[in-house]
Amino acid sequence: MRHSLYYKFILGYLIFGLLGFVTIATVSSGAMQQKIVEDRVESMYDEASLIAASYSRVYQGRQQDLNSVYPQMQAVAQFLQAEIWVVNRQGIIVVDSDTSAKSGTLIDGFDPTATGNRQYTIGRYFGQFPYDVISVSAPITGNYNTYGYIVVHLPMSEIQATTNGMLNVVYITALVLFGLSMIILLVFTSTVYFPLKKITAGANEYAAGNLTYHIDVGTQDEMGYLAATLNYMSDELNQMEEYQRNFIANVSHDFRSPLTSIKGYLEAIIDGTIPPEMQEKYLTRVIAETERLNKLTQGMLTLNSLDSKSYLSRTSFDINQVIKDTAASFEGTCDAKNISFDLTFSDTEQYVWADLGRIQQVLYNLIDNAIKFSHPDSTIYILTYAKHEKLFVSVKDTGIGIPKDSVKKIWERFYKTDLSRGKDKKGTGLGLSIVKEIIQAHGENIDVISTEGVGSEFIFSLPRAAGR
């Protein structure tokens, strides 16, 4: 584009102008000249016929001599800018509108039928002229006899001069139109070429890694839409790069801590810093750290499978029963903190069309979070209710809540609020990311309502099973 597109357009524009001029100079000039010839021949023949009618009266004895018609012939010759002859049947020029020219001259090889089926001939008329002329003849007749011919000669130079004059007007008009068509070039330059240059410059910046570059094209057309799309793409890529940097930093941090602990405990056991009677305690901690690493790895694998968008295996199942079973699996943890569940279902059985295993994972993560951040001797409320073709599930706790500035960030991978870092030493920061990915994969939504120090409520929707 840098060295070709604009120049190609200009070259095409110039070629168009050149071809237009050549077309006018050849096709149009030829057609114009032919039209002028036809018009002049028609006019010449009409005048020749009128003069022939006048001379016919002379030959029929109605007038005394040939010279009586001469003034009419001379006036017509001046009007037509032509030379007019009266030629007898033997080919002798009897009268010539140019008195000093060819009167009394015998036309060698004179043949009045030489025009054939045409009204005129173009040439030197039996060698009588040193230049080309258009010759038109009309017979002088009377009493069923032909007495001679009126022959009108018009120099081709007159035709050419008229043609050139008209072509000059056409050329000037074409030149003006060509100049006006420069507006198209200016419009192309301002609306296509300049924006395209900016877009190309932006694409080069993006290719060089500068994703913060902004393409300044604000038009409301395809160029503006393309620039806006590229700006949006660069913003998304920039955010993705930022996310990848944070992702690597978080993964490194979350892996480094348990590995450092495991390494420290094992080295202390080997070098005797930890006495034999304390080794079981610290080995238990090592196992806990390995479980944390395993949980982190499994969470990352889960998110990776969710990204593939091809993992769902939908069936129809009773969500109420799944909630009961999932809540029952936390019995031991709840007993340790004296936490109870309040399950409220709008109907005895409520069937949904979803992936049973994934929804169990969603419920497990939400309930696990609710327990972790709830105060001892509190209640976790789980509610289900149907609305139109959707079924909504709510998991609500009365725990520490989420800070206002962190609510939008809790869905990010590895993100932990400052409060959760204090409460949840074993968390990976992947639980809520997994929850959101699963719900969105079902084509549904999940929202959170939280107040710091009051508690949090997570609400998600699922499609109801057909016929239920």
XYZ file of C-alpha atoms in Angstrom:
468
model
C 0.000 0.000 0.000
C 2.821 2.367 0.896
C 4.167 2.566 -2.652
C 1.513 1.045 -4.854
C -2.178 1.436 -4.040
C -2.400 5.219 -4.225
C -0.069 5.432 -7.215
C -2.012 2.691 -8.980
C -5.198 4.640 -8.438
C -3.613 7.816 -9.843
C -2.167 5.842 -12.772
C -5.579 4.348 -13.483
C -7.098 7.814 -13.292
C -4.574 9.196 -15.796
C -5.023 6.200 -18.108
C -8.771 6.786 -17.966
C -8.243 10.412 -19.005
C -5.850 9.428 -21.801
C -8.167 6.736 -23.145
C -11.053 9.189 -22.995
C -9.101 11.706 -25.049
C -8.029 9.062 -27.578
C -11.633 7.885 -27.892
C -12.840 11.416 -28.547
C -10.013 12.078 -31.026
C -10.693 8.910 -33.030
C -14.171 7.476 -32.707
C -15.948 10.723 -31.895
C -14.081 12.800 -34.514
C -14.818 10.271 -37.250
C -18.494 10.036 -36.332
C -18.731 13.814 -36.064
C -17.117 14.368 -39.458
C -19.447 11.837 -41.082
C -22.446 13.570 -39.552
C -21.251 16.975 -40.785
C -20.690 15.559 -44.296
C -24.209 14.124 -44.375
C -25.751 17.387 -43.203
C -23.783 19.473 -45.703
C -24.524 17.059 -48.566
C -28.240 17.256 -47.812
C -28.082 21.056 -47.819
C -26.001 21.091 -51.031
C -28.383 18.724 -52.796
C -31.401 20.817 -51.845
C -29.776 23.946 -53.204
C -28.589 22.130 -56.359
C -32.152 20.918 -56.978
C -33.523 24.447 -56.637
C -30.943 25.813 -59.068
C -31.640 22.901 -61.443
C -35.327 23.787 -61.382
C -34.499 27.388 -62.305
C -32.302 26.327 -65.248
C -34.965 23.845 -66.345
C -37.265 26.799 -67.065
C -34.525 28.351 -69.209
C -34.167 25.218 -71.319
C -37.934 24.984 -71.652
C -38.007 28.520 -73.066
C -39.674 30.169 -70.112
C -36.610 32.390 -69.581
C -34.384 34.020 -72.217
C -30.820 32.981 -71.247
C -28.685 31.077 -68.810
C -27.124 34.196 -67.286
C -30.462 35.245 -65.820
C -30.134 32.576 -63.140
C -26.491 33.341 -62.442
C -27.099 35.764 -59.508
C -29.088 33.054 -57.687
C -26.334 30.516 -58.269
C -23.631 32.888 -57.076
C -25.576 33.758 -53.895
C -26.048 30.077 -53.084
C -22.365 29.382 -53.765
C -21.367 32.138 -51.354
C -23.807 30.865 -48.734
C -22.545 27.305 -49.006
C -18.921 28.423 -49.389
C -18.865 26.121 -52.394
C -18.280 26.282 -56.156
C -21.255 25.589 -58.429
C -21.148 24.521 -62.061
C -23.703 24.110 -64.797
C -22.490 21.206 -66.953
C -24.127 20.163 -70.219
C -24.592 16.572 -71.278
C -21.257 16.573 -73.145
C -19.353 17.436 -69.950
C -18.643 21.080 -70.789
C -18.862 23.573 -67.935
C -21.386 26.097 -69.223
C -21.607 28.340 -66.156
C -19.258 28.586 -63.167
C -20.109 30.499 -59.973
C -16.444 31.508 -59.942
C -16.467 33.589 -63.157
C -12.727 33.441 -63.612
C -12.413 29.716 -63.149
C -13.532 26.951 -65.461
C -16.295 28.213 -67.787
C -16.026 26.475 -71.175
C -13.784 23.703 -69.797
C -14.415 20.167 -70.984
C -14.445 17.646 -68.153
C -12.411 14.719 -69.376
C -14.176 11.414 -68.646
C -17.301 13.114 -67.323
C -19.802 10.540 -66.067
C -22.869 11.789 -64.153
C -23.580 8.236 -62.916
C -20.209 7.953 -61.112
C -21.838 8.541 -57.717
C -23.681 5.218 -57.960
C -26.402 4.932 -55.315
C -24.926 7.760 -53.269
C -25.781 11.461 -53.471
C -22.176 12.570 -53.418
C -18.562 11.735 -54.216
C -15.387 12.687 -52.427
C -12.259 13.236 -54.499
C -10.837 15.604 -57.092
C -13.807 15.288 -59.482
C -12.233 13.909 -62.624
C -8.986 15.748 -61.928
C -10.579 19.230 -61.934
C -9.285 20.176 -58.463
C -5.857 19.932 -56.853
C -7.498 19.026 -53.525
C -10.351 16.812 -52.322
C -13.884 18.107 -52.614
C -17.361 16.816 -51.901
C -19.339 16.879 -55.125
C -23.149 16.770 -55.350
C -25.061 16.854 -58.657
C -28.688 17.386 -59.578
C -30.027 16.894 -63.143
C -31.596 19.729 -65.164
C -34.706 18.137 -66.689
C -37.731 19.217 -68.636
C -40.209 17.640 -71.000
C -38.797 14.260 -70.023
C -35.324 15.311 -71.205
C -32.084 15.869 -69.321
C -30.382 19.040 -70.481
C -27.447 19.046 -68.112
C -26.418 19.002 -64.471
C -25.933 21.343 -61.548
C -22.759 20.263 -59.758
C -21.875 21.711 -56.322
C -18.313 21.328 -55.014
C -17.376 21.897 -51.357
C -13.705 21.654 -50.351
C -13.047 18.975 -47.745
C -10.954 21.572 -45.908
C -14.235 23.332 -45.039
C -15.606 20.108 -43.593
C -12.378 19.546 -41.667
C -12.402 23.110 -40.338
C -15.975 22.709 -39.103
C -15.118 19.356 -37.561
C -12.062 20.769 -35.815
C -14.087 23.664 -34.439
C -16.664 21.323 -32.958
C -13.960 18.982 -31.667
C -12.285 21.906 -29.938
C -15.504 22.502 -28.033
C -15.683 18.795 -27.179
C -12.030 18.755 -26.077
C -12.520 21.775 -23.839
C -15.660 20.232 -22.345
C -13.845 16.930 -21.764
C -10.933 18.779 -20.172
C -13.308 20.599 -17.824
C -15.014 17.326 -16.910
C -11.639 15.685 -16.347
C -10.679 18.556 -14.068
C -13.962 18.252 -12.167
C -13.379 14.530 -11.823
C -10.324 15.444 -9.743
C -12.871 15.796 -6.962
C -13.124 11.978 -6.989
C -9.375 11.763 -6.470
C -9.524 14.261 -3.625
C -12.406 12.372 -1.984
C -10.518 9.082 -2.352
C -7.408 10.654 -0.851
C -9.193 12.108 2.166
C -11.664 9.288 2.865
C -9.676 6.202 1.869
C -5.967 6.804 1.384
C -5.188 8.899 4.481
C -7.270 6.702 6.842
C -5.719 3.600 5.271
C -2.252 5.035 5.920
C -3.175 5.557 9.580
C -4.562 2.030 9.831
C -1.418 0.608 8.214
C 0.760 2.574 10.623
C -1.316 1.206 13.497
C -1.009 -2.361 12.211
C 2.789 -1.932 12.016
C 2.831 -0.661 15.612
C 0.792 -3.664 16.751
C 3.122 -6.000 14.861
C 6.051 -4.358 16.665
C 4.390 -5.038 20.026
C 3.058 -1.552 20.775
C -0.513 -2.530 21.669
C -1.221 0.830 23.340
C -1.121 2.624 19.965
C -4.446 4.237 19.026
C -5.520 4.625 15.389
C -7.019 8.098 15.057
C -9.768 7.576 12.462
C -13.139 8.858 13.622
C -15.234 8.648 10.457
C -18.594 6.888 10.474
C -17.861 4.661 7.479
C -16.116 1.357 6.767
C -12.680 2.907 7.421
C -13.822 4.239 10.782
C -15.357 0.866 11.633
C -12.130 -0.936 10.675
C -10.036 1.466 12.773
C -12.395 1.067 15.745
C -12.230 -2.720 15.388
C -8.429 -2.682 15.327
C -8.348 -0.355 18.350
C -10.669 -2.710 20.201
C -8.547 -5.697 19.175
C -5.354 -4.017 20.391
C -7.007 -3.152 23.722
C -8.121 -6.746 24.164
C -4.685 -8.083 23.233
C -3.069 -5.617 25.613
C -5.373 -6.780 28.389
C -4.586 -10.364 27.460
C -0.864 -9.675 27.734
C -1.437 -8.032 31.101
C -3.504 -11.028 32.156
C -0.787 -13.430 31.020
C 1.827 -11.510 33.004
C -0.386 -11.585 36.088
C -1.196 -15.237 35.442
C 2.470 -16.216 35.333
C 3.204 -14.112 38.418
C 0.315 -15.675 40.344
C 1.180 -19.205 39.266
C 4.798 -18.646 40.226
C 3.761 -17.251 43.593
C 1.214 -19.973 44.367
C 3.630 -22.735 43.379
C 6.648 -21.168 45.064
C 5.105 -20.935 48.522
C 4.166 -24.625 48.994
C 7.363 -25.795 47.279
C 9.431 -23.616 49.604
C 7.563 -25.007 52.605
C 7.969 -28.598 51.425
C 11.681 -28.072 50.744
C 12.215 -26.400 54.109
C 10.404 -29.078 56.100
C 12.180 -31.945 54.324
C 15.614 -30.346 54.710
C 14.902 -29.757 58.404
C 13.927 -33.419 58.823
C 17.036 -34.650 56.979
C 19.544 -32.463 58.852
C 17.948 -33.209 62.225
C 16.617 -29.723 62.924
C 13.209 -31.309 63.426
C 13.506 -34.122 66.023
C 12.024 -37.555 65.203
C 9.100 -37.112 67.565
C 8.028 -33.948 65.613
C 8.530 -35.366 62.145
C 5.005 -36.764 61.778
C 3.549 -33.308 62.409
C 5.674 -31.668 59.735
C 5.239 -34.546 57.280
C 1.510 -33.979 57.647
C 2.112 -30.353 56.691
C 4.151 -31.513 53.693
C 1.227 -33.701 52.577
C -1.136 -30.746 53.011
C 1.109 -28.601 50.826
C 1.283 -31.311 48.157
C -2.507 -31.520 48.230
C -2.613 -27.771 47.733
C -0.305 -28.113 44.740
C -2.451 -30.925 43.374
C -5.594 -28.839 43.856
C -3.969 -25.898 42.069
C -2.902 -28.143 39.168
C -6.365 -29.695 38.900
C -7.946 -26.238 38.888
C -5.696 -25.108 36.026
C -6.489 -28.290 34.082
C -10.192 -27.711 34.668
C -9.996 -24.149 33.342
C -8.054 -25.382 30.329
C -10.759 -27.940 29.555
C -13.433 -25.290 30.025
C -11.693 -23.065 27.470
C -12.100 -25.787 24.852
C -15.917 -25.290 24.947
C -16.485 -28.943 24.104
C -16.722 -30.582 27.502
C -20.438 -30.355 28.431
C -22.479 -33.516 28.731
C -26.020 -32.342 29.411
C -28.682 -34.439 31.077
C -31.936 -33.781 32.903
C -31.581 -34.016 36.711
C -33.169 -32.747 39.919
C -31.140 -29.745 41.109
C -32.717 -29.942 44.581
C -31.259 -33.396 45.154
C -27.825 -32.306 43.900
C -27.862 -29.368 46.361
C -28.798 -31.688 49.235
C -26.033 -34.169 48.388
C -23.403 -31.444 47.951
C -24.337 -29.742 51.223
C -24.206 -33.095 53.035
C -20.590 -33.586 51.896
C -19.559 -30.614 54.064
C -21.038 -32.062 57.244
C -17.670 -32.502 58.961
C -16.433 -29.006 58.100
C -19.718 -27.412 59.170
C -19.738 -29.287 62.480
C -16.260 -27.930 63.287
C -17.490 -24.312 62.917
C -21.084 -25.026 64.023
C -22.443 -23.840 60.671
C -25.876 -24.960 59.490
C -27.667 -24.951 56.148
C -31.082 -23.460 55.384
C -32.383 -25.089 52.178
C -35.477 -23.514 50.603
C -36.900 -25.018 47.420
C -39.881 -23.545 45.552
C -40.947 -27.059 44.515
C -40.261 -30.594 45.657
C -38.461 -31.542 42.443
C -36.931 -29.095 39.996
C -35.285 -30.510 36.909
C -32.686 -28.687 34.890
C -30.934 -29.410 31.574
C -27.215 -29.185 32.323
C -23.970 -31.066 32.925
C -24.480 -32.800 36.280
C -20.794 -33.141 37.153
C -20.001 -29.509 36.316
C -22.971 -28.139 38.255
C -21.883 -30.234 41.256
C -18.495 -28.540 40.919
C -20.175 -25.096 40.849
C -22.194 -25.854 43.979
C -19.166 -27.350 45.745
C -17.024 -24.252 45.094
C -19.763 -21.800 46.115
C -20.629 -23.685 49.300
C -16.934 -24.199 50.122
C -16.356 -20.424 49.796
C -19.437 -19.670 51.911
C -18.157 -21.933 54.690
C -14.616 -20.542 54.571
C -15.713 -16.942 54.933
C -18.634 -17.460 57.338
C -18.392 -16.805 61.034
C -18.777 -19.721 63.471
C -22.337 -20.400 64.640
C -23.842 -18.947 61.452
C -26.198 -20.147 58.708
C -25.730 -20.587 54.976
C -28.907 -20.076 52.947
C -29.460 -21.971 49.697
C -32.560 -21.091 47.701
C -33.978 -22.302 44.382
C -36.876 -20.802 42.445
C -38.209 -20.991 38.893
C -38.982 -18.068 36.614
C -40.221 -18.619 33.069
C -37.834 -21.088 31.400
C -35.034 -20.562 33.915
C -34.268 -21.927 37.339
C -32.272 -19.745 39.743
C -30.009 -20.975 42.540
C -28.875 -18.685 45.365
C -26.051 -19.425 47.836
C -25.920 -16.809 50.609
C -23.721 -16.471 53.673
C -23.495 -13.958 56.510
C -19.719 -13.851 56.589
C -17.044 -11.224 56.034
C -18.303 -10.114 52.615
C -16.275 -8.751 49.687
C -14.814 -5.224 49.502
C -16.611 -3.023 46.939
C -13.480 -2.499 44.831
C -12.910 -6.256 44.604
C -16.377 -7.423 43.521
C -15.613 -7.177 39.792
C -12.221 -8.853 40.187
C -13.243 -12.006 42.049
C -13.896 -13.818 38.752
C -10.297 -13.347 37.590
C -8.006 -16.332 37.778
C -5.775 -16.449 40.876
C -7.350 -13.284 42.267
C -7.719 -13.146 46.049
C -8.967 -10.226 48.106
C -6.914 -9.125 51.060
C -9.622 -10.498 53.357
C -9.559 -13.890 51.668
C -5.780 -14.081 51.889
C -6.108 -13.749 55.628
C -8.906 -16.303 55.959
C -8.125 -18.792 53.188
C -4.523 -19.912 53.352
C -5.206 -22.971 51.196
C -7.201 -21.318 48.418
C -5.892 -21.216 44.856
C -7.881 -18.244 43.576
C -9.321 -20.414 40.798
C -12.634 -21.511 42.320
C -14.819 -18.612 41.227
C -13.118 -18.489 37.802
C -14.081 -22.132 37.309
C -17.632 -21.409 38.484
C -18.108 -18.559 36.011
C -16.602 -20.522 33.106
C -18.973 -23.441 33.761
C -22.072 -21.250 34.007
C -21.168 -19.262 30.883
C -20.494 -22.504 29.003
C -24.144 -23.380 29.711
C -25.131 -20.054 28.148
C -26.222 -18.695 31.520
C -25.112 -15.968 33.973
C -23.913 -15.705 37.552
C -24.036 -12.559 39.702
C -22.843 -11.612 43.185
C -24.306 -9.255 45.771
C -21.953 -8.536 48.637
C -21.476 -6.062 51.464
C -18.289 -6.051 53.472
C -18.949 -7.245 57.022
C -22.496 -8.411 56.144
C -22.090 -11.333 53.747
C -22.268 -12.399 50.114
C -24.917 -13.931 47.862
C -24.150 -15.729 44.590
C -27.050 -16.270 42.166
C -26.829 -18.278 38.949
C -29.355 -19.501 36.411
C -29.839 -22.820 34.595
C -32.217 -23.845 31.802
C -35.205 -25.855 33.016
C -35.606 -29.319 31.524
C -38.288 -29.620 28.849
C -41.598 -30.849 30.162
C -40.695 -30.255 33.796
